[in-house]
Amino acid sequence: MTDPAGAGALPAEGLPATRVLDEIRALRAADRPTHGGRLFAYVYDPGVAGLDELAQAAYAQSAHVNGLDPTAFPSLLAMENALVAAAARLLGGGPGTSAPDVVGSVTGGGTESLLLAVKAARDARPDLAEPRIVVPASAHAAFAKAAHYLRVALDRVPVDPVTLRPTVDAMAAAIRPETVLVVASAPSYAHGVVDPVAGIAAAAADAGVRCHVDACFGGWALPWLRRLGAPVPAFDFAVDGVTSISVDLHKYAYAPKGVSVLLHRDAACRAPQFFAYADWPGYTMVNPVIASTRSGGPIAAAYATLRHLGEDGYLRLAASTRDAVAGLADAVRATDGLRLMAEPESTVVCFTADDPELDLFVLLDELTARGWHTQPQLRYADLPASVHLTVTAAVAPRVAEFSPALADAVAAARAAGPVALPPELTALAGGLDPEALTPELVAGLAEGLGLGGGAGAPDRMAVVNTLLDAAPAPVRERLLAEVVGLLQRPAW
Ligand SMILES: Cc1ncc(COP(=O)(O)O)c(C=O)c1O
């Protein structure tokens, strides 16, 4: 993409539209496949013909509308309010429920929703100099980000290595006088298990503390699975003590990226989420969410997606997803040396390897080589490394192909044998001081491992994953942040 006359994206003379689109198409060819049910992370594909075209047309109609001022663009306000009502209804709120006064905001994604839930909780307690939040160790990393950005202390409660959930007692014991928010996941991203929301919310309520349910991942899947007969525990506003819930529409509502909903039990709970500022010479800025100028595109696309699919559509998609989860889990169960981390109770299949001769990271590479893109999860506390599959409706027609591919990949991984890092390298990774990792050192290491060249990750990642697996979290963070820094360089 270099251009001697201009710089990067900006040519000296503008290019024809068809050429520009060709360029993007060529760039996209290197990406993982967003459609087709073979990528088990990052994307949510319903496999519904015509839905993309509808969402794109809706996106285009509202792309230049600005969510900065709802009075200037009532179309956006109407669509946001409709999305909030739909999410609230699905999650136990609205007229005739035990949470009749529920309100909400549309945000740009799950992380933004969680940041705002933490901000609302923090700013509801201006009397506390050092606010804290209590989260299960399995809670999404976005809570750590929120704590970091908002200068709130993070109290992490370990999860049981078998149930992969925190106990209610441990969560209750972690609540202190400075605690402003207690968190439960429905379900957790890593393992797809639902925390004991009722007990956690009750403990929070007893202490007079807010309770946020992070249903970013599962909030648009669990209610349909329940309607189909799955034993989904209560996790929404029907549970006393739940004060806010986040649900991402760009996950299981199958909307294009950039849209999540943050719900609060009532307007008083939501009030401290807002930011208003009039003390400057420009317009009075009133922002319910973090972004100020916001494109109407993602909101209109989500609105169109919900209107088109409807309850019947989501039920059908949930049934396909449920069947796909069952089929993938069966494939794992049937494989010697693999073990499910948890019996699937939502839309995640997560497994580990119990056999030292079967290297999970080599297996992952072998699956990639066969066109199945899974996500590695490094070892954490007393949990082993694992492979994560986010399962969506588009996977259902692929399940029959997955079983033989898995068997084949396992045979290849066994034949290749485990990654054998020199013991001194493993020891080095385990004992590294993150501060000692200079950008130059990481650049040299990344070069040696085939990373950092700007062409994305190499095909085989087992060595890199093994090294990272041996390193403590601060070293992993530092190493990968430096690598991303190397990747993010101007394309002169
Ligand atoms: C449970 C949970 N919470 C929050 C998030 C963050 O969402 P986003 O990536 O949209 O910021 C995710 C993303 O996977 C998630 O699974």
Short mmCIF file of C-alpha atoms and ligand atoms in Angstrom, two decimals:
data_model
loop_
_atom_site.label_atom_id
_atom_site.label_comp_id
_atom_site.label_asym_id
_atom_site.label_seq_id
_atom_site.Cartn_x
_atom_site.Cartn_y
_atom_site.Cartn_z
CA MET A 1 0.00 0.00 0.00
CA THR A 2 2.92 2.39 -0.49
CA ASP A 3 2.58 5.29 -2.86
CA PRO A 4 5.62 7.41 -3.63
CA ALA A 5 3.57 10.51 -4.35
CA GLY A 6 1.30 10.41 -1.32
CA ALA A 7 1.52 8.69 2.04
CA GLY A 8 -0.18 5.48 3.03
CA ALA A 9 -3.92 5.81 2.59
CA LEU A 10 -3.66 9.22 0.94
CA PRO A 11 -2.57 9.20 -2.71
CA ALA A 12 -1.56 12.42 -4.41
CA GLU A 13 -4.47 11.95 -6.78
CA GLY A 14 -7.67 10.23 -5.85
CA LEU A 15 -8.32 6.74 -7.20
CA PRO A 16 -11.43 5.33 -8.88
CA ALA A 17 -13.92 3.67 -6.54
CA THR A 18 -13.56 0.25 -8.17
CA ARG A 19 -9.78 0.31 -7.70
CA VAL A 20 -10.12 1.28 -4.06
CA LEU A 21 -12.57 -1.53 -3.42
CA ASP A 22 -10.24 -3.94 -5.20
CA GLU A 23 -7.46 -2.87 -2.85
CA ILE A 24 -9.61 -3.58 0.19
CA ARG A 25 -10.69 -6.91 -1.25
CA ALA A 26 -7.04 -7.85 -1.77
CA LEU A 27 -6.18 -6.85 1.80
CA ARG A 28 -9.13 -8.82 3.15
CA ALA A 29 -7.86 -11.97 1.46
CA ALA A 30 -5.28 -12.39 4.24
CA ASP A 31 -7.95 -12.28 6.98
CA ARG A 32 -9.48 -15.21 8.79
CA PRO A 33 -12.83 -16.20 7.26
CA THR A 34 -15.58 -14.16 8.95
CA HIS A 35 -18.30 -16.38 7.46
CA GLY A 36 -18.74 -20.10 7.01
CA GLY A 37 -18.58 -21.46 10.55
CA ARG A 38 -14.86 -22.28 10.70
CA LEU A 39 -13.66 -19.38 12.87
CA PHE A 40 -14.44 -19.94 16.55
CA ALA A 41 -13.64 -16.48 17.93
CA TYR A 42 -13.95 -12.80 17.01
CA VAL A 43 -16.96 -13.24 14.70
CA TYR A 44 -20.61 -14.19 15.12
CA ASP A 45 -22.12 -15.63 11.98
CA PRO A 46 -25.79 -16.62 11.82
CA GLY A 47 -25.44 -17.96 8.28
CA VAL A 48 -28.69 -16.26 7.25
CA ALA A 49 -28.88 -15.41 3.56
CA GLY A 50 -29.51 -11.72 2.88
CA LEU A 51 -28.88 -10.55 6.43
CA ASP A 52 -25.50 -8.97 5.65
CA GLU A 53 -26.98 -7.05 2.75
CA LEU A 54 -29.81 -5.76 4.91
CA ALA A 55 -27.47 -4.70 7.72
CA GLN A 56 -25.13 -3.01 5.25
CA ALA A 57 -27.98 -1.07 3.66
CA ALA A 58 -29.26 0.03 7.06
CA TYR A 59 -25.72 0.94 8.12
CA ALA A 60 -25.24 3.04 5.00
CA GLN A 61 -28.49 4.94 5.57
CA SER A 62 -27.40 6.09 9.02
CA ALA A 63 -23.60 6.11 8.78
CA HIS A 64 -23.39 9.90 8.78
CA VAL A 65 -25.98 10.46 11.47
CA ASN A 66 -24.37 11.63 14.73
CA GLY A 67 -25.40 10.25 18.10
CA LEU A 68 -23.85 13.29 19.76
CA ASP A 69 -27.20 15.08 19.93
CA PRO A 70 -30.40 13.01 20.09
CA THR A 71 -32.53 16.11 19.44
CA ALA A 72 -30.85 16.71 16.07
CA PHE A 73 -31.26 13.11 14.93
CA PRO A 74 -34.45 11.68 16.40
CA SER A 75 -34.17 8.67 14.10
CA LEU A 76 -31.21 7.47 16.09
CA LEU A 77 -32.87 8.10 19.43
CA ALA A 78 -35.90 6.11 18.28
CA MET A 79 -33.75 3.16 17.18
CA GLU A 80 -31.65 3.26 20.38
CA ASN A 81 -34.77 3.28 22.54
CA ALA A 82 -36.18 0.38 20.55
CA LEU A 83 -32.96 -1.64 21.01
CA VAL A 84 -32.93 -0.90 24.74
CA ALA A 85 -36.56 -1.99 25.08
CA ALA A 86 -35.88 -5.23 23.23
CA ALA A 87 -32.82 -6.01 25.36
CA ALA A 88 -34.64 -5.12 28.57
CA ARG A 89 -37.61 -7.32 27.69
CA LEU A 90 -35.37 -10.24 26.87
CA LEU A 91 -33.54 -9.82 30.17
CA GLY A 92 -36.43 -9.69 32.59
CA GLY A 93 -37.20 -5.96 32.58
CA GLY A 94 -39.98 -3.66 31.42
CA PRO A 95 -43.69 -3.26 32.09
CA GLY A 96 -45.23 -6.08 34.09
CA THR A 97 -41.91 -7.40 35.40
CA SER A 98 -40.12 -6.97 38.69
CA ALA A 99 -37.93 -4.33 36.98
CA PRO A 100 -40.56 -2.07 35.39
CA ASP A 101 -38.38 1.06 35.43
CA VAL A 102 -35.38 -0.36 33.62
CA VAL A 103 -33.48 2.11 31.39
CA GLY A 104 -30.40 1.72 29.24
CA SER A 105 -27.93 3.11 26.75
CA VAL A 106 -26.50 1.82 23.52
CA THR A 107 -22.70 1.70 23.63
CA GLY A 108 -20.03 0.82 21.09
CA GLY A 109 -19.21 -2.61 22.54
CA GLY A 110 -18.92 -4.81 25.57
CA THR A 111 -15.83 -3.15 26.95
CA GLU A 112 -17.49 0.25 26.80
CA SER A 113 -20.60 -1.12 28.54
CA LEU A 114 -18.47 -2.57 31.34
CA LEU A 115 -16.39 0.60 31.72
CA LEU A 116 -19.63 2.54 32.09
CA ALA A 117 -21.10 0.09 34.60
CA VAL A 118 -17.98 0.56 36.71
CA LYS A 119 -18.04 4.34 36.25
CA ALA A 120 -21.70 4.54 37.26
CA ALA A 121 -20.99 2.47 40.38
CA ARG A 122 -17.92 4.49 41.27
CA ASP A 123 -19.56 7.87 40.77
CA ALA A 124 -22.60 6.82 42.77
CA ARG A 125 -20.26 6.75 45.79
CA PRO A 126 -18.34 10.05 45.72
CA ASP A 127 -17.83 9.65 49.46
CA LEU A 128 -15.34 6.82 48.90
CA ALA A 129 -11.73 7.89 48.34
CA GLU A 130 -10.58 4.44 47.26
CA PRO A 131 -13.45 2.56 45.59
CA ARG A 132 -13.12 -1.12 44.79
CA ILE A 133 -14.92 -3.73 42.67
CA VAL A 134 -15.23 -7.47 43.30
CA VAL A 135 -15.02 -9.73 40.26
CA PRO A 136 -14.60 -13.48 39.76
CA ALA A 137 -11.12 -14.24 38.38
CA SER A 138 -12.96 -15.52 35.28
CA ALA A 139 -14.61 -12.14 34.63
CA HIS A 140 -13.72 -10.52 31.32
CA ALA A 141 -10.44 -8.59 31.16
CA ALA A 142 -12.47 -5.46 30.43
CA PHE A 143 -13.11 -5.13 34.19
CA ALA A 144 -9.35 -4.93 34.77
CA LYS A 145 -9.23 -2.28 32.06
CA ALA A 146 -12.10 -0.38 33.70
CA ALA A 147 -10.37 -0.58 37.08
CA HIS A 148 -7.17 0.69 35.52
CA TYR A 149 -8.77 3.53 33.57
CA LEU A 150 -11.03 4.61 36.41
CA ARG A 151 -8.57 4.14 39.28
CA VAL A 152 -10.74 1.62 41.06
CA ALA A 153 -9.13 -1.28 42.94
CA LEU A 154 -9.84 -4.75 41.54
CA ASP A 155 -10.53 -7.59 43.98
CA ARG A 156 -10.41 -10.88 42.09
CA VAL A 157 -12.03 -13.93 43.59
CA PRO A 158 -10.50 -17.25 42.46
CA VAL A 159 -12.71 -19.70 40.60
CA ASP A 160 -13.00 -23.35 41.54
CA PRO A 161 -10.81 -25.40 39.14
CA VAL A 162 -13.64 -27.89 38.61
CA THR A 163 -16.78 -25.74 38.38
CA LEU A 164 -14.83 -22.78 36.92
CA ARG A 165 -17.05 -20.49 39.00
CA PRO A 166 -16.44 -18.50 42.18
CA THR A 167 -18.37 -19.58 45.26
CA VAL A 168 -20.98 -17.20 46.63
CA ASP A 169 -19.26 -17.30 50.02
CA ALA A 170 -15.94 -16.24 48.55
CA MET A 171 -17.58 -13.42 46.60
CA ALA A 172 -19.45 -12.26 49.73
CA ALA A 173 -16.28 -12.40 51.80
CA ALA A 174 -14.47 -10.17 49.30
CA ILE A 175 -17.00 -7.32 49.70
CA ARG A 176 -15.55 -4.49 51.79
CA PRO A 177 -16.91 -1.14 52.96
CA GLU A 178 -15.24 0.48 49.91
CA THR A 179 -16.78 -1.94 47.41
CA VAL A 180 -18.96 -0.15 44.85
CA LEU A 181 -19.75 -3.03 42.51
CA VAL A 182 -19.90 -6.83 42.54
CA VAL A 183 -19.77 -8.68 39.22
CA ALA A 184 -21.09 -11.97 37.89
CA SER A 185 -20.74 -13.36 34.34
CA ALA A 186 -23.55 -14.98 32.37
CA PRO A 187 -21.62 -16.73 31.05
CA SER A 188 -17.86 -16.25 31.34
CA TYR A 189 -16.13 -15.87 28.00
CA ALA A 190 -13.28 -18.31 28.61
CA HIS A 191 -15.33 -21.35 29.64
CA GLY A 192 -18.94 -20.40 28.95
CA VAL A 193 -20.20 -21.16 32.47
CA VAL A 194 -22.82 -19.06 34.25
CA ASP A 195 -21.81 -17.76 37.68
CA PRO A 196 -24.15 -18.22 40.67
CA VAL A 197 -25.84 -14.90 39.93
CA ALA A 198 -28.68 -15.17 42.48
CA GLY A 199 -26.31 -15.80 45.38
CA ILE A 200 -23.82 -13.15 44.29
CA ALA A 201 -26.56 -10.55 43.77
CA ALA A 202 -28.07 -11.35 47.17
CA ALA A 203 -24.69 -10.95 48.86
CA ALA A 204 -24.20 -7.61 47.09
CA ALA A 205 -27.70 -6.43 48.04
CA ASP A 206 -27.12 -7.43 51.69
CA ALA A 207 -24.04 -5.22 51.67
CA GLY A 208 -25.90 -2.38 49.92
CA VAL A 209 -23.67 -2.70 46.86
CA ARG A 210 -24.56 -2.71 43.16
CA CYS A 211 -24.35 -5.98 41.20
CA HIS A 212 -23.56 -6.02 37.49
CA VAL A 213 -24.24 -9.10 35.38
CA ASP A 214 -21.89 -9.25 32.44
CA ALA A 215 -24.10 -10.89 29.84
CA CYS A 216 -22.16 -9.27 26.99
CA PHE A 217 -21.43 -12.67 25.56
CA GLY A 218 -24.49 -14.70 26.48
CA GLY A 219 -27.27 -12.22 27.12
CA TRP A 220 -28.69 -12.68 23.64
CA ALA A 221 -28.23 -16.45 23.63
CA LEU A 222 -29.19 -17.78 27.06
CA PRO A 223 -32.84 -16.56 27.01
CA TRP A 224 -33.50 -18.36 23.71
CA LEU A 225 -31.71 -21.50 24.91
CA ARG A 226 -33.91 -21.41 28.00
CA ARG A 227 -37.05 -21.13 25.86
CA LEU A 228 -35.82 -24.18 23.99
CA GLY A 229 -35.71 -26.09 27.27
CA ALA A 230 -32.10 -25.70 28.41
CA PRO A 231 -31.67 -25.49 32.20
CA VAL A 232 -30.44 -21.87 32.24
CA PRO A 233 -30.30 -20.50 35.80
CA ALA A 234 -31.83 -17.12 36.59
CA PHE A 235 -29.32 -14.40 35.75
CA ASP A 236 -31.28 -11.31 34.70
CA PHE A 237 -33.46 -8.61 36.28
CA ALA A 238 -35.76 -11.32 37.64
CA VAL A 239 -32.99 -11.81 40.21
CA ASP A 240 -33.27 -9.45 43.19
CA GLY A 241 -30.15 -7.39 43.65
CA VAL A 242 -29.08 -7.31 40.00
CA THR A 243 -28.73 -3.58 39.31
CA SER A 244 -27.25 -3.56 35.81
CA ILE A 245 -26.75 -5.93 32.87
CA SER A 246 -24.69 -5.61 29.70
CA VAL A 247 -25.54 -7.47 26.49
CA ASP A 248 -23.66 -7.13 23.20
CA LEU A 249 -25.77 -6.98 20.07
CA HIS A 250 -22.66 -7.52 17.95
CA LYS A 251 -22.32 -10.99 19.46
CA TYR A 252 -25.36 -13.31 19.55
CA ALA A 253 -27.82 -10.72 18.20
CA TYR A 254 -25.67 -11.06 15.05
CA ALA A 255 -25.48 -7.31 14.38
CA PRO A 256 -22.37 -5.85 12.71
CA LYS A 257 -19.70 -4.70 15.13
CA GLY A 258 -19.96 -1.64 17.32
CA VAL A 259 -23.11 -2.13 19.37
CA SER A 260 -23.86 -3.22 22.93
CA VAL A 261 -26.58 -2.33 25.44
CA LEU A 262 -26.02 -1.38 29.07
CA LEU A 263 -29.21 -1.69 31.15
CA HIS A 264 -29.81 -0.33 34.65
CA ARG A 265 -32.64 -1.30 36.97
CA ASP A 266 -33.80 2.34 37.11
CA ALA A 267 -32.85 5.85 36.07
CA ALA A 268 -31.26 6.62 39.45
CA CYS A 269 -28.83 3.74 38.93
CA ARG A 270 -27.96 5.05 35.47
CA ALA A 271 -27.59 8.76 36.35
CA PRO A 272 -23.91 8.65 37.41
CA GLN A 273 -23.05 6.99 34.10
CA PHE A 274 -23.63 10.30 32.25
CA PHE A 275 -21.06 13.02 31.67
CA ALA A 276 -22.23 16.59 31.15
CA TYR A 277 -20.06 19.65 30.69
CA ALA A 278 -21.11 23.25 30.03
CA ASP A 279 -18.04 25.12 31.29
CA TRP A 280 -16.46 25.96 27.94
CA PRO A 281 -17.41 28.24 25.06
CA GLY A 282 -18.80 25.50 22.81
CA TYR A 283 -21.96 23.39 22.98
CA THR A 284 -22.93 21.84 26.27
CA MET A 285 -21.70 18.29 25.99
CA VAL A 286 -23.98 15.61 27.41
CA ASN A 287 -22.68 12.10 26.86
CA PRO A 288 -24.51 9.05 28.17
CA VAL A 289 -21.64 6.88 26.90
CA ILE A 290 -17.88 7.25 26.42
CA ALA A 291 -17.87 8.31 22.79
CA SER A 292 -19.23 11.73 22.00
CA THR A 293 -19.65 11.77 18.22
CA ARG A 294 -21.09 8.36 17.34
CA SER A 295 -22.03 6.96 13.97
CA GLY A 296 -25.64 5.93 13.55
CA GLY A 297 -24.43 3.06 11.33
CA PRO A 298 -24.02 0.30 13.90
CA ILE A 299 -27.26 1.28 15.65
CA ALA A 300 -29.31 1.24 12.44
CA ALA A 301 -27.71 -2.05 11.40
CA ALA A 302 -28.54 -3.62 14.76
CA TYR A 303 -32.10 -2.30 14.56
CA ALA A 304 -32.52 -3.80 11.09
CA THR A 305 -31.04 -7.12 12.22
CA LEU A 306 -33.41 -7.46 15.17
CA ARG A 307 -36.44 -6.40 13.14
CA HIS A 308 -35.60 -8.85 10.37
CA LEU A 309 -34.74 -11.88 12.48
CA GLY A 310 -37.45 -11.45 15.10
CA GLU A 311 -38.03 -13.80 18.04
CA ASP A 312 -38.74 -16.72 15.74
CA GLY A 313 -35.46 -16.16 13.91
CA TYR A 314 -33.42 -15.99 17.09
CA LEU A 315 -35.08 -19.14 18.39
CA ARG A 316 -34.18 -20.98 15.20
CA LEU A 317 -30.60 -19.72 15.36
CA ALA A 318 -30.32 -20.71 19.02
CA ALA A 319 -31.54 -24.21 18.19
CA SER A 320 -28.87 -24.54 15.49
CA THR A 321 -26.22 -23.22 17.86
CA ARG A 322 -27.30 -25.62 20.60
CA ASP A 323 -27.05 -28.56 18.18
CA ALA A 324 -23.63 -27.39 16.98
CA VAL A 325 -22.37 -27.12 20.56
CA ALA A 326 -23.61 -30.65 21.29
CA GLY A 327 -21.92 -32.01 18.16
CA LEU A 328 -18.58 -30.30 18.84
CA ALA A 329 -18.61 -31.41 22.47
CA ASP A 330 -19.29 -34.99 21.36
CA ALA A 331 -16.30 -34.79 19.02
CA VAL A 332 -14.09 -33.67 21.90
CA ARG A 333 -15.46 -36.37 24.23
CA ALA A 334 -14.75 -39.01 21.61
CA THR A 335 -11.09 -37.97 21.36
CA ASP A 336 -8.52 -39.73 23.52
CA GLY A 337 -6.35 -37.24 25.36
CA LEU A 338 -8.81 -34.34 25.20
CA ARG A 339 -11.10 -33.27 28.04
CA LEU A 340 -13.89 -30.70 28.13
CA MET A 341 -13.08 -28.01 30.68
CA ALA A 342 -16.79 -27.83 31.51
CA GLU A 343 -19.95 -29.46 30.26
CA PRO A 344 -21.26 -26.86 27.79
CA GLU A 345 -24.11 -24.84 29.26
CA SER A 346 -24.19 -22.00 26.76
CA THR A 347 -22.49 -21.46 23.41
CA VAL A 348 -18.87 -22.24 24.28
CA VAL A 349 -16.95 -25.46 23.88
CA CYS A 350 -13.66 -25.37 25.77
CA PHE A 351 -11.24 -28.25 26.06
CA THR A 352 -7.80 -29.10 27.31
CA ALA A 353 -5.34 -31.94 26.74
CA ASP A 354 -4.74 -34.46 29.51
CA ASP A 355 -2.06 -36.43 27.72
CA PRO A 356 1.54 -35.12 27.76
CA GLU A 357 2.10 -36.65 24.31
CA LEU A 358 -0.66 -34.48 22.85
CA ASP A 359 0.46 -30.85 22.76
CA LEU A 360 -2.58 -28.57 22.75
CA PHE A 361 -0.76 -25.77 20.92
CA VAL A 362 0.48 -28.13 18.21
CA LEU A 363 -3.06 -29.46 17.86
CA LEU A 364 -4.31 -25.90 17.45
CA ASP A 365 -1.83 -25.33 14.61
CA GLU A 366 -2.92 -28.58 12.99
CA LEU A 367 -6.55 -27.46 13.16
CA THR A 368 -5.58 -24.13 11.62
CA ALA A 369 -3.75 -25.94 8.83
CA ARG A 370 -7.03 -27.76 8.14
CA GLY A 371 -9.00 -24.49 8.00
CA TRP A 372 -10.45 -24.58 11.55
CA HIS A 373 -9.53 -21.46 13.50
CA THR A 374 -9.73 -21.90 17.27
CA GLN A 375 -8.50 -19.70 20.10
CA PRO A 376 -5.73 -20.66 22.53
CA GLN A 377 -6.14 -19.80 26.22
CA LEU A 378 -2.93 -19.86 28.21
CA ARG A 379 -2.66 -21.55 31.59
CA TYR A 380 -3.96 -19.40 34.45
CA ALA A 381 -3.55 -20.02 38.20
CA ASP A 382 -4.40 -23.72 38.62
CA LEU A 383 -6.22 -23.94 35.28
CA PRO A 384 -4.41 -25.61 32.37
CA ALA A 385 -4.05 -24.11 28.91
CA SER A 386 -7.17 -24.69 26.85
CA VAL A 387 -8.76 -24.24 23.46
CA HIS A 388 -11.80 -21.99 23.19
CA LEU A 389 -14.57 -22.34 20.62
CA THR A 390 -17.21 -19.64 20.39
CA VAL A 391 -20.01 -21.46 18.60
CA THR A 392 -22.50 -19.65 16.39
CA ALA A 393 -25.40 -20.79 14.27
CA ALA A 394 -23.27 -20.98 11.11
CA VAL A 395 -21.24 -23.79 12.69
CA ALA A 396 -24.19 -26.22 12.65
CA PRO A 397 -23.81 -27.34 9.02
CA ARG A 398 -20.05 -27.80 9.58
CA VAL A 399 -20.14 -30.06 12.61
CA ALA A 400 -20.04 -33.28 10.64
CA GLU A 401 -16.77 -32.12 9.02
CA PHE A 402 -15.26 -31.09 12.35
CA SER A 403 -15.08 -34.56 13.91
CA PRO A 404 -12.84 -36.12 11.24
CA ALA A 405 -10.77 -32.92 11.06
CA LEU A 406 -10.22 -33.06 14.81
CA ALA A 407 -9.25 -36.73 14.67
CA ASP A 408 -6.86 -36.02 11.83
CA ALA A 409 -5.35 -32.99 13.59
CA VAL A 410 -4.90 -34.99 16.80
CA ALA A 411 -3.11 -37.77 14.90
CA ALA A 412 -0.83 -35.19 13.25
CA ALA A 413 -0.14 -33.46 16.58
CA ARG A 414 0.75 -36.79 18.19
CA ALA A 415 3.02 -37.62 15.28
CA ALA A 416 4.74 -34.22 15.49
CA GLY A 417 5.17 -34.53 19.26
CA PRO A 418 5.11 -31.76 21.82
CA VAL A 419 7.03 -28.51 21.38
CA ALA A 420 10.40 -28.97 23.04
CA LEU A 421 11.75 -25.61 24.10
CA PRO A 422 15.28 -25.61 25.47
CA PRO A 423 14.79 -25.84 29.27
CA GLU A 424 16.85 -22.71 29.77
CA LEU A 425 14.46 -20.76 27.52
CA THR A 426 11.45 -22.01 29.49
CA ALA A 427 13.21 -21.07 32.72
CA LEU A 428 14.08 -17.67 31.27
CA ALA A 429 10.47 -17.01 30.23
CA GLY A 430 9.29 -18.03 33.69
CA GLY A 431 11.74 -15.80 35.49
CA LEU A 432 11.85 -12.73 33.24
CA ASP A 433 11.43 -9.32 34.77
CA PRO A 434 8.94 -7.47 32.56
CA GLU A 435 10.86 -4.25 33.11
CA ALA A 436 13.94 -5.90 31.59
CA LEU A 437 12.09 -6.40 28.31
CA THR A 438 13.31 -3.47 26.27
CA PRO A 439 11.60 -2.73 22.96
CA GLU A 440 14.83 -3.76 21.18
CA LEU A 441 14.95 -7.09 22.98
CA VAL A 442 11.33 -7.85 22.14
CA ALA A 443 11.84 -6.76 18.53
CA GLY A 444 14.72 -9.26 18.24
CA LEU A 445 12.69 -12.00 19.86
CA ALA A 446 9.64 -11.26 17.67
CA GLU A 447 11.81 -11.36 14.57
CA GLY A 448 13.24 -14.72 15.62
CA LEU A 449 9.74 -16.11 16.18
CA GLY A 450 8.38 -14.86 12.86
CA LEU A 451 6.20 -12.17 14.46
CA GLY A 452 6.29 -8.45 13.89
CA GLY A 453 6.72 -8.46 10.15
CA GLY A 454 3.35 -6.81 9.52
CA ALA A 455 2.02 -9.88 7.71
CA GLY A 456 -0.01 -11.14 10.67
CA ALA A 457 0.79 -14.17 12.76
CA PRO A 458 2.84 -17.02 11.30
CA ASP A 459 0.99 -20.23 10.41
CA ARG A 460 2.56 -22.15 13.25
CA MET A 461 2.16 -20.54 16.65
CA ALA A 462 2.91 -23.48 18.95
CA VAL A 463 6.40 -22.27 19.89
CA VAL A 464 5.16 -18.76 20.61
CA ASN A 465 2.22 -20.08 22.62
CA THR A 466 4.47 -22.44 24.58
CA LEU A 467 6.81 -19.59 25.45
CA LEU A 468 3.94 -17.34 26.49
CA ASP A 469 2.41 -20.20 28.48
CA ALA A 470 5.62 -20.49 30.47
CA ALA A 471 5.70 -16.78 31.24
CA PRO A 472 3.86 -15.08 34.11
CA ALA A 473 1.02 -12.67 33.23
CA PRO A 474 3.07 -9.42 33.51
CA VAL A 475 5.65 -10.83 31.08
CA ARG A 476 2.94 -11.98 28.65
CA GLU A 477 1.38 -8.52 28.81
CA ARG A 478 4.64 -6.73 28.21
CA LEU A 479 5.77 -9.04 25.42
CA LEU A 480 2.50 -8.89 23.51
CA ALA A 481 2.08 -5.15 24.00
CA GLU A 482 5.53 -4.65 22.50
CA VAL A 483 4.68 -6.96 19.59
CA VAL A 484 1.45 -5.06 18.88
CA GLY A 485 3.47 -1.85 19.09
CA LEU A 486 5.78 -3.27 16.44
CA LEU A 487 2.81 -4.13 14.25
CA GLN A 488 1.24 -0.72 14.59
CA ARG A 489 3.64 1.35 12.57
CA PRO A 490 2.79 3.92 9.89
CA ALA A 491 2.65 2.38 6.40
CA TRP A 492 4.76 5.06 4.70
C1 LIG B 1 -18.30 -11.81 28.80
C2 LIG B 1 -17.71 -10.70 27.98
N1 LIG B 1 -17.69 -9.45 28.46
C3 LIG B 1 -17.17 -8.43 27.76
C4 LIG B 1 -16.62 -8.62 26.51
C5 LIG B 1 -15.99 -7.47 25.78
O1 LIG B 1 -16.70 -7.18 24.62
P1 LIG B 1 -16.07 -6.32 23.42
O2 LIG B 1 -15.00 -7.15 22.80
O3 LIG B 1 -17.26 -6.08 22.56
O4 LIG B 1 -15.53 -5.05 23.99
C6 LIG B 1 -16.63 -9.91 25.97
C7 LIG B 1 -16.02 -10.18 24.66
O5 LIG B 1 -15.87 -11.30 24.23
C8 LIG B 1 -17.19 -10.98 26.72
O6 LIG B 1 -17.19 -12.23 26.25
#
